[in-house]
Short mmCIF file of C-alpha atoms in Angstrom, two decimals:
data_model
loop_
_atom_site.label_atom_id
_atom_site.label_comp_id
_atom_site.label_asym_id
_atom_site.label_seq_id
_atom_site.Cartn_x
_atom_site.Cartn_y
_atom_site.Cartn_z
CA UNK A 1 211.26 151.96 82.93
CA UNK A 2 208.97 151.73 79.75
CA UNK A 3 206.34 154.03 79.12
CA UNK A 4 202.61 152.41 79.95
CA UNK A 5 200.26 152.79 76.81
CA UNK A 6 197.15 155.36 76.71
CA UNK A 7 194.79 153.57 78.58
CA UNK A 8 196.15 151.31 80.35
CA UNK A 9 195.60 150.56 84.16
CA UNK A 10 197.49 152.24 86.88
CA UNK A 11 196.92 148.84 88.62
CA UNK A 12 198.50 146.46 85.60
CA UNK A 13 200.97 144.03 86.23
CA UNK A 14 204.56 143.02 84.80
CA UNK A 15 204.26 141.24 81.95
CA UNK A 16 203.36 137.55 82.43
CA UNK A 17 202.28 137.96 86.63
CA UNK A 18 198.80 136.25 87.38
CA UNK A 19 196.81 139.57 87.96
CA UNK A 20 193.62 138.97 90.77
CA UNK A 21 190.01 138.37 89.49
CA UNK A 22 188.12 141.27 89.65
CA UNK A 23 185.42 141.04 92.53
CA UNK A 24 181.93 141.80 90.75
CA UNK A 25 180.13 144.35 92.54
CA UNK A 26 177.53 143.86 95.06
CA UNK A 27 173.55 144.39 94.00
CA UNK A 28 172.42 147.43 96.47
CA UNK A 29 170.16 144.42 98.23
CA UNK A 30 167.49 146.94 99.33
CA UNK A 31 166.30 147.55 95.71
CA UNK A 32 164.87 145.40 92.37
CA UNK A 33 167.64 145.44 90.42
CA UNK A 34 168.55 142.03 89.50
CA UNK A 35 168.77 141.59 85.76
CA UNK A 36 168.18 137.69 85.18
CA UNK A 37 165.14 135.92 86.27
CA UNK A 38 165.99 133.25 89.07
CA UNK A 39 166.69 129.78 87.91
CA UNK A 40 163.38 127.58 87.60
CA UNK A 41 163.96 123.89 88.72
CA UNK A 42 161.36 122.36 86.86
CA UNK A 43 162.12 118.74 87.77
CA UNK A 44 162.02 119.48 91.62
CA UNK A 45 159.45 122.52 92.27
CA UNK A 46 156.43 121.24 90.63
CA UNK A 47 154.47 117.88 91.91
CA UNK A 48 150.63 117.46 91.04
CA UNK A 49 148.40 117.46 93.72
CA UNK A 50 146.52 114.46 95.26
CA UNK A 51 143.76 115.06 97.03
CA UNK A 52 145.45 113.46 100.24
CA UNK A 53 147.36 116.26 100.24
CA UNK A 54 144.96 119.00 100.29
CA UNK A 55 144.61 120.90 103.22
CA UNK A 56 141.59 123.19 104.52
CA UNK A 57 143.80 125.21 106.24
CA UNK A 58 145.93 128.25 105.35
CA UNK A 59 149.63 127.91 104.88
CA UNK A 60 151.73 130.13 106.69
CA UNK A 61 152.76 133.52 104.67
CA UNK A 62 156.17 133.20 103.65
CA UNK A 63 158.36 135.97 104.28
CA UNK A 64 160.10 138.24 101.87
CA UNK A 65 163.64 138.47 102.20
CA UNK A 66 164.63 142.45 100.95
CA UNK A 67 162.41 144.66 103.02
CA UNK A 68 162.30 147.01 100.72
CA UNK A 69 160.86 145.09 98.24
CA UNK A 70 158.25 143.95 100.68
CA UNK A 71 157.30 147.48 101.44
CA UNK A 72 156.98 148.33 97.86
CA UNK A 73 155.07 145.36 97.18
CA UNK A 74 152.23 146.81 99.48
CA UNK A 75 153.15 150.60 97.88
CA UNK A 76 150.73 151.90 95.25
CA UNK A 77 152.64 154.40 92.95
CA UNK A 78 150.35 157.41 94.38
CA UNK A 79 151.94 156.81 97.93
CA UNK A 80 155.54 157.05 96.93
CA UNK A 81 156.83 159.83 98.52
CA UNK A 82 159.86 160.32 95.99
CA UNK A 83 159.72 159.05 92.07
CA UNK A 84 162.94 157.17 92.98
CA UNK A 85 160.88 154.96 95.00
CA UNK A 86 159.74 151.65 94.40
CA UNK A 87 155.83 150.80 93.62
CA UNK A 88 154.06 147.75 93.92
CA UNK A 89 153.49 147.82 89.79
CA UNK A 90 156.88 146.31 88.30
CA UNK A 91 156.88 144.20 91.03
CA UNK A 92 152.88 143.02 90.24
CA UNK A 93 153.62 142.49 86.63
CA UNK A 94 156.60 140.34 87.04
CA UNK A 95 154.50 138.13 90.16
CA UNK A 96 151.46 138.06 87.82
CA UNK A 97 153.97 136.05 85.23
CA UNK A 98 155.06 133.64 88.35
CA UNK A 99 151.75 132.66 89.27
CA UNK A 100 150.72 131.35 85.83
CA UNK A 101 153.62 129.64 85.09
CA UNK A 102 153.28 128.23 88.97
CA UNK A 103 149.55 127.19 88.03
CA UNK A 104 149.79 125.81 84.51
CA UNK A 105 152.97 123.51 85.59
CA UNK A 106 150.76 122.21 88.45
CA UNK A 107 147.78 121.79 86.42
CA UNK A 108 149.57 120.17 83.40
CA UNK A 109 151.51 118.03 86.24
CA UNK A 110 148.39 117.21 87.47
CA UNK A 111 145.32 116.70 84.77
CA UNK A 112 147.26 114.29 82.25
CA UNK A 113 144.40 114.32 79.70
CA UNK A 114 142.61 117.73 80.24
CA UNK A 115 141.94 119.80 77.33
CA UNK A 116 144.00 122.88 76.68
CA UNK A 117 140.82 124.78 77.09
CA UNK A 118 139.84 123.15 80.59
CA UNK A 119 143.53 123.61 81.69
CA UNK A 120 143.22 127.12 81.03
CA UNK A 121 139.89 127.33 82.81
CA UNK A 122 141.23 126.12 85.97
CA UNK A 123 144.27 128.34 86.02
CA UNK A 124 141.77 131.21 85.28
CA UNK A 125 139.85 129.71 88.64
CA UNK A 126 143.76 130.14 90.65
CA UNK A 127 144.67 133.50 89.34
CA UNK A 128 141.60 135.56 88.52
CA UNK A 129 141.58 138.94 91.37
CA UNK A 130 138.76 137.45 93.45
CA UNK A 131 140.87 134.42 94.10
CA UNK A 132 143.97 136.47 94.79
CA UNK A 133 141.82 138.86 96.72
CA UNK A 134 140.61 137.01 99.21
CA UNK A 135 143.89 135.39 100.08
CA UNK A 136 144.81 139.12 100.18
CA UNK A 137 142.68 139.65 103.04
CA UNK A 138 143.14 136.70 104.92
CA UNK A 139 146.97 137.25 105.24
CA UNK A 140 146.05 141.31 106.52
CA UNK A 141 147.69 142.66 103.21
CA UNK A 142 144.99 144.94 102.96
CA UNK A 143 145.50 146.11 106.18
CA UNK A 144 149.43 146.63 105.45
CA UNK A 145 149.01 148.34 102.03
CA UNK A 146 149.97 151.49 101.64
CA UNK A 147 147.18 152.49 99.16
CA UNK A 148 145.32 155.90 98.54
CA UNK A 149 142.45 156.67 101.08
CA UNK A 150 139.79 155.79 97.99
CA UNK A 151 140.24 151.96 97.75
CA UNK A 152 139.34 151.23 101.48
CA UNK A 153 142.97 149.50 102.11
CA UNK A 154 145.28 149.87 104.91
CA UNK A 155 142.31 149.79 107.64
CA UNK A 156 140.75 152.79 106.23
CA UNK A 157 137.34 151.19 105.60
CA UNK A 158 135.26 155.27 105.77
CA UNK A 159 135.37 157.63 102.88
CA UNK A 160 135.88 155.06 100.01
CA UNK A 161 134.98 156.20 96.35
CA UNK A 162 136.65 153.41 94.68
CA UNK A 163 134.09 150.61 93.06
CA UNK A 164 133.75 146.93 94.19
CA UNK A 165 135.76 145.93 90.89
CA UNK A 166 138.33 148.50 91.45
CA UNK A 167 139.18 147.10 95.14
CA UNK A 168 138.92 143.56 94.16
CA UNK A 169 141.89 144.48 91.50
CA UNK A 170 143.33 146.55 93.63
CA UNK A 171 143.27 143.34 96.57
CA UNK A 172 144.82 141.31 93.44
CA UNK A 173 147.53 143.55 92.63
CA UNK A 174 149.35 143.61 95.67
CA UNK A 175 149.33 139.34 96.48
CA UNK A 176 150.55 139.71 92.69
CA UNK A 177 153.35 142.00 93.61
CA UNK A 178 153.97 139.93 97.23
CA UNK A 179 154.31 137.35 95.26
CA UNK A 180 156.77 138.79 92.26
CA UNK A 181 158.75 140.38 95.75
CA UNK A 182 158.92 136.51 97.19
CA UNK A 183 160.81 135.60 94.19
CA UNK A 184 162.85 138.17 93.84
CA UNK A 185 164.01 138.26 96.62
CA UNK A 186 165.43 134.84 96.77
CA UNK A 187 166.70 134.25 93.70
CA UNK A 188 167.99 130.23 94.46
CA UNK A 189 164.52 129.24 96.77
CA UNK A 190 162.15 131.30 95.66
CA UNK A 191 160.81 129.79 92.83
CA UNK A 192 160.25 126.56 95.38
CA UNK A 193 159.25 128.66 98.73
CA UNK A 194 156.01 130.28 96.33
CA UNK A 195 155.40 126.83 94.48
CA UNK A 196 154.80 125.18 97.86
CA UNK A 197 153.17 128.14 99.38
CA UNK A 198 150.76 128.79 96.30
CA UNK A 199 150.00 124.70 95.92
CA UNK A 200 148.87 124.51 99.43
CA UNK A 201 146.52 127.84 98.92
CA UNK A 202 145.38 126.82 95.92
CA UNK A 203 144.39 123.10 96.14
CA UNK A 204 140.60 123.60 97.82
CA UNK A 205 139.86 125.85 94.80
CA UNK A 206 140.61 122.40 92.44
CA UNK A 207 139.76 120.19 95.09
CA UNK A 208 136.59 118.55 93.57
CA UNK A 209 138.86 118.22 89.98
CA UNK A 210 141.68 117.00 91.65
CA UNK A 211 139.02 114.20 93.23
CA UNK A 212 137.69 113.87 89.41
CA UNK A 213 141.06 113.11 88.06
CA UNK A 214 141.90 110.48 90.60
CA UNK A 215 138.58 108.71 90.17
CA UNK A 216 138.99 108.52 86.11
CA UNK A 217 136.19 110.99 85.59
CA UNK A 218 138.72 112.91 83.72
CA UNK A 219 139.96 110.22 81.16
CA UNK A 220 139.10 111.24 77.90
CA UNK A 221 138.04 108.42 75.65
CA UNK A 222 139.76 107.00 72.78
CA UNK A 223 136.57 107.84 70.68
CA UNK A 224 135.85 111.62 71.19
CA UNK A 225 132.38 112.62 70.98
CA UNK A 226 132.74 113.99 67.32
CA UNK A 227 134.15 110.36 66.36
CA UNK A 228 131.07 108.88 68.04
CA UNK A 229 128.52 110.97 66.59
CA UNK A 230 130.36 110.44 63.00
CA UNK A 231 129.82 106.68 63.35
CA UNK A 232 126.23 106.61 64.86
CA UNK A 233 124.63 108.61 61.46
CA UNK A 234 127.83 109.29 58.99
CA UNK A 235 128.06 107.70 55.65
CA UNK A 236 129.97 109.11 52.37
CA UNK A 237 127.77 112.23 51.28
CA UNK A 238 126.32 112.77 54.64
CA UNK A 239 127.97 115.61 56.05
CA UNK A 240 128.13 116.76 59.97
CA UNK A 241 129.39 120.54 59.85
CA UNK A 242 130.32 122.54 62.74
CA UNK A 243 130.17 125.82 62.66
CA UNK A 244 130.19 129.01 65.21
CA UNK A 245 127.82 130.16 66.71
CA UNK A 246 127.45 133.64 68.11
CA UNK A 247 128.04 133.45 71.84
CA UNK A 248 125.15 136.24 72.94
CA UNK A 249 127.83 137.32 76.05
CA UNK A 250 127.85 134.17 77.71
CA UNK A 251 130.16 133.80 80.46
CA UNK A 252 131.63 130.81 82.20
CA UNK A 253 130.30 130.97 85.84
CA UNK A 254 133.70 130.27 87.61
CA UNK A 255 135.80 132.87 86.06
CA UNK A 256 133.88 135.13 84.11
CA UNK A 257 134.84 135.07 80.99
CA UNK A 258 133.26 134.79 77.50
CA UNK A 259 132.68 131.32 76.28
CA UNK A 260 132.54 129.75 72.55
CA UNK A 261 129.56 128.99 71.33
CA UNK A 262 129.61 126.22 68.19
CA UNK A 263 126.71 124.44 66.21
CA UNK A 264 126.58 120.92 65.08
CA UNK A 265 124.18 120.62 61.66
CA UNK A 266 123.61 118.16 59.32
CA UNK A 267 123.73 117.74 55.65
CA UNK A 268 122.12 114.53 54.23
CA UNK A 269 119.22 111.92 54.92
CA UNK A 270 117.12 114.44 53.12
CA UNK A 271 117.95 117.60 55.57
CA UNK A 272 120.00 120.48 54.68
CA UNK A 273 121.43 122.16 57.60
CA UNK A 274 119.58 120.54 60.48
CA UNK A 275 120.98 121.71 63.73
CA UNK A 276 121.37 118.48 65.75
CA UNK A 277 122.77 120.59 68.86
CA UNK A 278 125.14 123.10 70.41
CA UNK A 279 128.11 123.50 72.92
CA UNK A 280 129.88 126.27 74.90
CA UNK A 281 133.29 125.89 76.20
CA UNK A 282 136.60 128.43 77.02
CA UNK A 283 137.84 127.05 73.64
CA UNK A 284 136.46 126.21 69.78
CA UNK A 285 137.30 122.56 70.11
CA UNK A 286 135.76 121.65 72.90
CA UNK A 287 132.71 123.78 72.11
CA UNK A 288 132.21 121.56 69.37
CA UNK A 289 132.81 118.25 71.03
CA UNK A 290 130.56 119.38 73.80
CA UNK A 291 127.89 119.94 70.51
CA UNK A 292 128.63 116.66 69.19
CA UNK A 293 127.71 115.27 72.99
CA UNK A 294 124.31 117.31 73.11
CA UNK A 295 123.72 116.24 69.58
CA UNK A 296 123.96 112.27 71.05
CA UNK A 297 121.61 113.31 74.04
CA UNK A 298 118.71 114.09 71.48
CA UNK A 299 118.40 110.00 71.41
CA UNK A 300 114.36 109.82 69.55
CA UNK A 301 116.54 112.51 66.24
CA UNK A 302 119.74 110.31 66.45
CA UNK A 303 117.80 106.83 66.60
CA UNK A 304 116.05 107.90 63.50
CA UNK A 305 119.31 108.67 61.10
CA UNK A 306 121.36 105.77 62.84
CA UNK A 307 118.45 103.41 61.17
CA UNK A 308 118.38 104.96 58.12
CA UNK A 309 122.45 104.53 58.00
CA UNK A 310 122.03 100.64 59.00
CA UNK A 311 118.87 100.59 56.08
CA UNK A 312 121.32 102.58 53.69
CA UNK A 313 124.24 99.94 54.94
CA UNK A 314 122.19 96.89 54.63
CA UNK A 315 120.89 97.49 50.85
CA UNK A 316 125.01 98.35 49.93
CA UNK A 317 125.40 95.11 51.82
CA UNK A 318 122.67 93.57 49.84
CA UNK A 319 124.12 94.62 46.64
CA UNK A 320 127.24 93.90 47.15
CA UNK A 321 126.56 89.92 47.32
CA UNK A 322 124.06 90.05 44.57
CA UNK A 323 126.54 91.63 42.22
CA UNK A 324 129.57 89.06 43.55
CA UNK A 325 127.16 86.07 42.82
CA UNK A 326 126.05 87.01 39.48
CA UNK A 327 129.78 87.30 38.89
CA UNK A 328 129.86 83.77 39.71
CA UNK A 329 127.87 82.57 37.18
CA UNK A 330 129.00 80.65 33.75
#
């Protein structure tokens, strides 16, 4: 009998028998350990939403399948009882990545012609902690979490230290992890099972811009108000600049956060940087096309250049023919 070779396999066959496929292990199902994200059916799990279809009324919570990754989704990292334990954090940071790409698919599916600046406004409105946070509370999360005594969770509502702001995250963080454990745990449905759950939850906070849309009061015109304002008082060597503006900490009301601020100023018809308006938006270009709109609504400034343009055209106009009918001449 021939000698086997260093290293081979006690188990190795005769040369040229069929040996069996090796059976891949099993994932230890009670833990996050799953190294590839789960597939993402893009042409099935994301519809837009029609305002038909928006309800007033909370969807049920869909359950989680691991249990363990449930529990550690309502876990904070200071109420592990062993550092083997799972947290709510990894599981937070991965659900936080879910629910944008779950909100800007619906929103692009659903506002054909919005600005990348509005879209990103409205997914701030979905996924900003006081959004998440109340749907934290309605589903008792708060009252499941296993959180330390400070933050008021779990039905411990005496003895908190923790601020407002600190809660609110805090009431953010764990729908962020229930949602990253929802996924997770199902790796063929669960990309679906939160889509449908998170459309239904979210469509009254977009329900007024999901009416918008339907009614046309989104459609962006072919002429865009910078276009518009060009061809009311623009000529060659009249200039409209826009330039930035600083924003003095303003904040969009919905989701807090700091807004553009851009100027809209003229050069020519004897004025040298004439500020014909302003306008703030989440991003540069629309802050200027909302300047170039205010600049429009100033009608007694913009009636003034808009005759001088027609004067300026009329005289080229005028000009024009004497010059071609002198040409005519013998």
């Amino acid at each position: 009998m021939p000698k086997r070779a260093h290293g081979e396999s006690d188990t190795a066959t005769e040369a040229g028998a069929v040996q069996p496929a090796l059976k891949r292990p099993k994932p230890d199902e009670t833990s996050d350990t799953s190294s590839t994200a789960p597939p993402i059916p893009l042409h099935t799990a994301f519809f837009k939403w029609t305002s038909s279809s928006v309800s007033q009324t909370y969807p049920p919570l869909p359950q989680v399948l691991d249990p363990a990754l449930e529990t550690a989704a309502l876990t904070h990292s200071g109420m592990r009882k062993s550092l083997a334990d799972l947290s709510y954090e990894r599981l937070e940071w991965i659900g936080d990545v879910y629910l944008e790409l779950i909100a800007s698919e619906l929103i692009y599916a659903t506002f054909g012609t919005l600005e990348p600046g509005k879209c990103s406004h409205y997914r701030e409105m979905l996924v900003r902690n006081s959004t998440l946070g109340q749907f934290s509370v309605h589903y008792g999360l708060d009252k499941r979490a296993n959180f330390p005594a400070e933050f008021g969770l779990g039905g411990r509502p005496k003895g908190t230290t923790a601020s407002q702001k600190q809660r609110t995250k805090a009431l953010g963080d764990i729908f962020e992890a229930y949602v990253g454990a929802l996924v997770r745990s199902d790796p063929e449905h669960g990309i679906r099972r939160a889509t449908e759950w998170l459309k239904a939850l979210w469509g009254p906070v977009l329900e007024r811009h999901i009416r918008d849309e339907e009614s046309g009061a989104h459609v962006i015109s072919d002429v865009n108000p910078k276009t518009q304002l060009e061809r009311l008082i623009g000529v060659p060597g009249v200039k409209i600049e826009y330039r930035d503006l600083p924003s003095n900490g303003k904040r969009d009301k919905d989701t807090k956060q700091q807004l553009f601020s851009v100027g809209c100023f003229l050069h020519g018809w004897g004025e040298t940087g004439l500020q014909l308006g302003y306008g703030s938006a989440l991003g540069k270009k629309e802050a200027g096309q909302n300047a170039a709109l205010k600049a429009m609504e100033n009608k007694k400034l913009i009636k003034k250049f808009a005759e001088k343009k027609k004067a300026f055209q009329d005289a080229r106009a005028a000009q024009a023919s004497t010059e071609g009918g002198e040409g005519k001449q013998p």
